[in-house]
Amino acid sequence: MTKSFHLPPLPYDENALAPVISAQTVSFHYGKHHKTYVETLNKLLAGTDFEGRSLEDIIRGTASKTDQASLFNNAAQTWNHTFYWNCMKPGGGGKPPREFAERIDGAFGGFDRFRAEWINTAVEQFGSGWAWLVADGDSLAIARTGNAAVPFTMGLTPLLTIDVWEHAYYLDYQNRRADYVRAVIDKLINWDFAASNFERAAADHSFVPAMSS
Ligand code: FE
């Protein structure tokens, strides 16, 4: 019996992130881009040694292997997008829960400095990619990855991400990536998701949020 991956349902309605991210953007981003990554992943997996493995195992097993680049890209983009949808919620943003806010203060010297570093990192990512909050051991850090790359193949645990591929914001913000990133952080970020990822990462440094379905 061949195991295939499924496009998981969005955690909210397509119009739930508006006006920060329009229903039209979510419809294309989830219903076309994300869906195509999942479908392509299933096609590429058929008949390979990776069939039946978890999404995280496939990503770890194909990372940095040039002959597996397509499989890696589609597996990692499947993971990245499922994770991204969970990083946001209607009515999100604002300040993190107190205990996690203290962690951020300790790592970055205050929430405003953390926010500025995340925005700068997202804006400075040249071309397509992702801007992350990660756990690095017991501490927190901002990271960026290009194209489909994920932090957990580099020993960093993803806590939050913002998609900075143009398809994530161009319909709503055109070339104004900074405005999109600022609005996501201030109005959509799901801090409970980040805090829960961090608690699990602090208890087990090899923890990676499972996005298989
Ligand atoms: Fe995307």
Coordinates of C-alpha atoms and ligand atoms in Angstrom, one line a residue:
M1 CA 0.0 0.0 0.0
T2 CA 1.6 3.2 -1.1
K3 CA 1.5 6.0 1.4
S4 CA 0.9 9.4 -0.1
F5 CA 0.8 12.8 1.4
H6 CA -2.3 14.9 1.6
L7 CA -2.9 18.7 1.5
P8 CA -3.9 19.3 5.1
P9 CA -6.9 21.6 5.7
L10 CA -6.2 25.2 6.4
P11 CA -6.5 25.9 10.2
Y12 CA -9.0 28.7 9.3
D13 CA -11.2 29.9 6.4
E14 CA -9.5 31.4 3.3
N15 CA -10.8 34.9 4.1
A16 CA -9.9 34.7 7.8
L17 CA -6.5 36.5 7.5
A18 CA -7.9 39.5 5.6
P19 CA -7.2 42.3 5.3
V20 CA -3.6 41.5 6.1
I21 CA -3.5 38.6 3.6
S22 CA -6.5 38.5 1.2
A23 CA -8.7 35.5 0.5
Q24 CA -7.4 35.7 -3.1
T25 CA -3.8 35.3 -2.0
V26 CA -4.6 32.5 0.4
S27 CA -6.7 30.8 -2.3
F28 CA -3.8 30.8 -4.8
H29 CA -1.1 30.2 -2.2
Y30 CA -2.8 27.3 -0.5
G31 CA -5.0 26.0 -3.3
K32 CA -2.4 26.2 -6.1
H33 CA 1.1 26.5 -4.8
H34 CA 0.9 24.4 -1.7
K35 CA -1.3 21.8 -3.4
T36 CA 1.1 21.5 -6.3
Y37 CA 4.1 20.9 -4.0
V38 CA 2.1 18.0 -2.3
E39 CA 1.1 16.5 -5.6
T40 CA 4.6 16.8 -7.1
L41 CA 6.1 15.3 -4.0
N42 CA 3.8 12.2 -4.3
K43 CA 4.7 11.8 -8.0
L44 CA 8.5 12.0 -7.2
L45 CA 8.2 9.6 -4.3
A46 CA 6.6 6.8 -6.2
G47 CA 9.0 3.9 -6.5
T48 CA 11.9 5.5 -4.4
D49 CA 13.4 4.3 -1.2
F50 CA 11.8 7.3 0.5
E51 CA 8.2 5.9 0.0
G52 CA 6.5 5.4 3.4
R53 CA 8.9 7.6 5.3
S54 CA 7.8 10.7 7.3
L55 CA 7.9 14.0 5.6
E56 CA 10.7 15.1 8.1
D57 CA 12.7 12.0 7.3
I58 CA 12.4 12.6 3.5
I59 CA 13.6 16.2 4.0
R60 CA 16.6 15.1 6.2
G61 CA 17.5 12.3 3.8
T62 CA 17.5 14.4 0.6
A63 CA 19.0 17.7 1.9
S64 CA 22.2 18.8 0.2
K65 CA 22.0 15.9 -2.3
T66 CA 22.1 17.3 -5.8
D67 CA 20.6 14.2 -7.4
Q68 CA 17.6 14.5 -5.0
A69 CA 17.0 18.2 -5.4
S70 CA 13.5 18.0 -6.8
L71 CA 12.4 15.6 -4.1
F72 CA 13.9 17.8 -1.4
N73 CA 12.4 21.0 -2.8
N74 CA 8.9 19.6 -3.0
A75 CA 9.1 17.8 0.4
A76 CA 10.5 20.9 2.1
Q77 CA 8.0 23.2 0.5
T78 CA 5.2 20.9 1.6
W79 CA 6.5 21.1 5.1
N80 CA 7.2 24.8 5.0
H81 CA 3.7 25.7 3.9
T82 CA 1.9 23.6 6.4
F83 CA 4.1 25.1 9.1
Y84 CA 3.5 28.6 7.8
W85 CA -0.3 28.4 7.9
N86 CA 0.0 27.3 11.5
C87 CA 2.2 30.2 12.3
M88 CA -0.7 32.6 11.8
K89 CA -4.3 33.0 13.1
P90 CA -7.0 35.6 12.8
G91 CA -6.6 38.1 15.6
G92 CA -3.0 37.0 16.2
G93 CA 0.0 39.2 16.6
G94 CA 0.5 41.6 19.5
K95 CA 2.8 40.5 22.3
P96 CA 3.8 36.9 23.1
P97 CA 2.6 35.1 26.2
R98 CA 4.6 36.3 29.3
E99 CA 7.0 33.4 29.7
F100 CA 7.9 33.3 26.0
A101 CA 8.1 37.1 25.9
E102 CA 10.8 36.9 28.6
R103 CA 12.7 34.5 26.5
I104 CA 12.6 36.9 23.6
D105 CA 13.7 39.8 25.8
G106 CA 16.6 37.7 27.0
A107 CA 17.7 36.6 23.5
F108 CA 17.2 39.9 21.6
G109 CA 17.2 42.7 24.3
G110 CA 13.5 43.4 24.0
F111 CA 10.5 42.7 21.8
D112 CA 11.1 45.8 19.6
R113 CA 14.7 44.7 18.8
F114 CA 13.5 41.2 18.0
R115 CA 10.7 42.5 15.7
A116 CA 13.2 44.8 13.9
E117 CA 15.7 41.9 13.4
W118 CA 13.0 39.6 12.0
I119 CA 11.7 42.3 9.6
N120 CA 15.3 43.1 8.4
T121 CA 16.1 39.4 7.9
A122 CA 13.0 38.9 5.9
V123 CA 13.6 42.0 3.7
E124 CA 17.3 41.1 3.2
Q125 CA 16.7 37.6 2.0
F126 CA 17.6 37.9 -1.6
G127 CA 15.0 36.4 -3.8
S128 CA 12.7 33.6 -2.6
G129 CA 12.9 32.1 0.9
W130 CA 11.7 32.1 4.5
A131 CA 12.4 34.2 7.6
W132 CA 12.4 32.2 10.8
L133 CA 12.3 32.4 14.6
V134 CA 14.3 29.3 15.7
A135 CA 15.4 27.6 18.8
D136 CA 19.2 27.1 18.8
G137 CA 19.7 24.8 21.8
D138 CA 18.2 26.7 24.8
S139 CA 18.3 30.0 23.1
L140 CA 16.3 31.8 20.4
A141 CA 17.6 33.2 17.0
I142 CA 16.4 34.7 13.8
A143 CA 17.4 32.8 10.6
R144 CA 16.7 32.9 6.9
T145 CA 16.7 30.2 4.3
G146 CA 16.7 30.5 0.5
N147 CA 14.1 28.8 -1.7
A148 CA 12.9 25.6 0.0
A149 CA 15.6 25.2 2.7
V150 CA 14.5 24.4 6.2
P151 CA 16.3 25.2 9.5
F152 CA 16.1 21.7 11.0
T153 CA 18.7 20.2 8.6
M154 CA 21.1 22.8 10.1
G155 CA 20.4 21.8 13.8
L156 CA 17.9 24.6 14.4
T157 CA 14.3 24.0 15.5
P158 CA 11.7 26.0 13.7
L159 CA 9.3 28.0 16.0
L160 CA 7.8 30.4 13.5
T161 CA 8.2 31.3 9.8
I162 CA 7.2 34.0 7.3
D163 CA 7.0 33.0 3.6
V164 CA 8.9 35.7 1.7
W165 CA 8.4 34.2 -1.8
E166 CA 6.6 36.8 -3.9
H167 CA 3.6 34.5 -4.3
A168 CA 2.9 35.1 -0.5
Y169 CA 2.4 38.8 -0.8
Y170 CA 2.5 40.2 -4.4
L171 CA -1.2 40.4 -5.0
D172 CA -1.7 42.4 -1.7
Y173 CA 1.5 44.3 -1.3
Q174 CA 3.2 44.2 -4.8
N175 CA 6.9 44.8 -4.1
R176 CA 6.4 46.0 -0.5
R177 CA 7.8 42.9 1.3
A178 CA 8.5 44.9 4.5
D179 CA 4.9 46.0 4.8
Y180 CA 3.7 42.4 4.4
V181 CA 6.2 41.1 7.0
R182 CA 5.3 43.9 9.5
A183 CA 1.6 43.3 9.1
V184 CA 2.0 39.5 9.6
I185 CA 4.1 40.0 12.8
D186 CA 1.8 42.7 14.2
K187 CA -1.6 41.2 13.3
L188 CA -1.4 37.5 12.5
I189 CA 1.4 35.7 14.3
N190 CA 0.2 32.7 16.4
W191 CA 2.3 33.1 19.6
D192 CA 0.8 30.2 21.3
F193 CA 2.1 28.0 18.4
A194 CA 5.6 29.4 18.8
A195 CA 5.6 29.0 22.6
S196 CA 4.4 25.4 22.4
N197 CA 7.1 24.6 19.8
F198 CA 9.7 26.2 22.1
E199 CA 8.6 24.2 25.1
R200 CA 8.9 21.0 23.2
A201 CA 12.3 22.1 21.7
A202 CA 13.6 23.0 25.2
A203 CA 12.7 19.5 26.5
D204 CA 14.2 17.8 23.4
H205 CA 16.8 19.6 21.3
S206 CA 16.1 17.2 18.4
F207 CA 12.4 18.0 18.3
V208 CA 11.0 19.0 14.9
P209 CA 7.3 19.9 14.6
A210 CA 5.6 17.1 12.6
M211 CA 3.9 18.4 9.4
S212 CA 3.3 14.9 7.9
S213 CA -0.3 14.1 6.9
Ligands
FE1 FE 4.7 30.0 -0.5

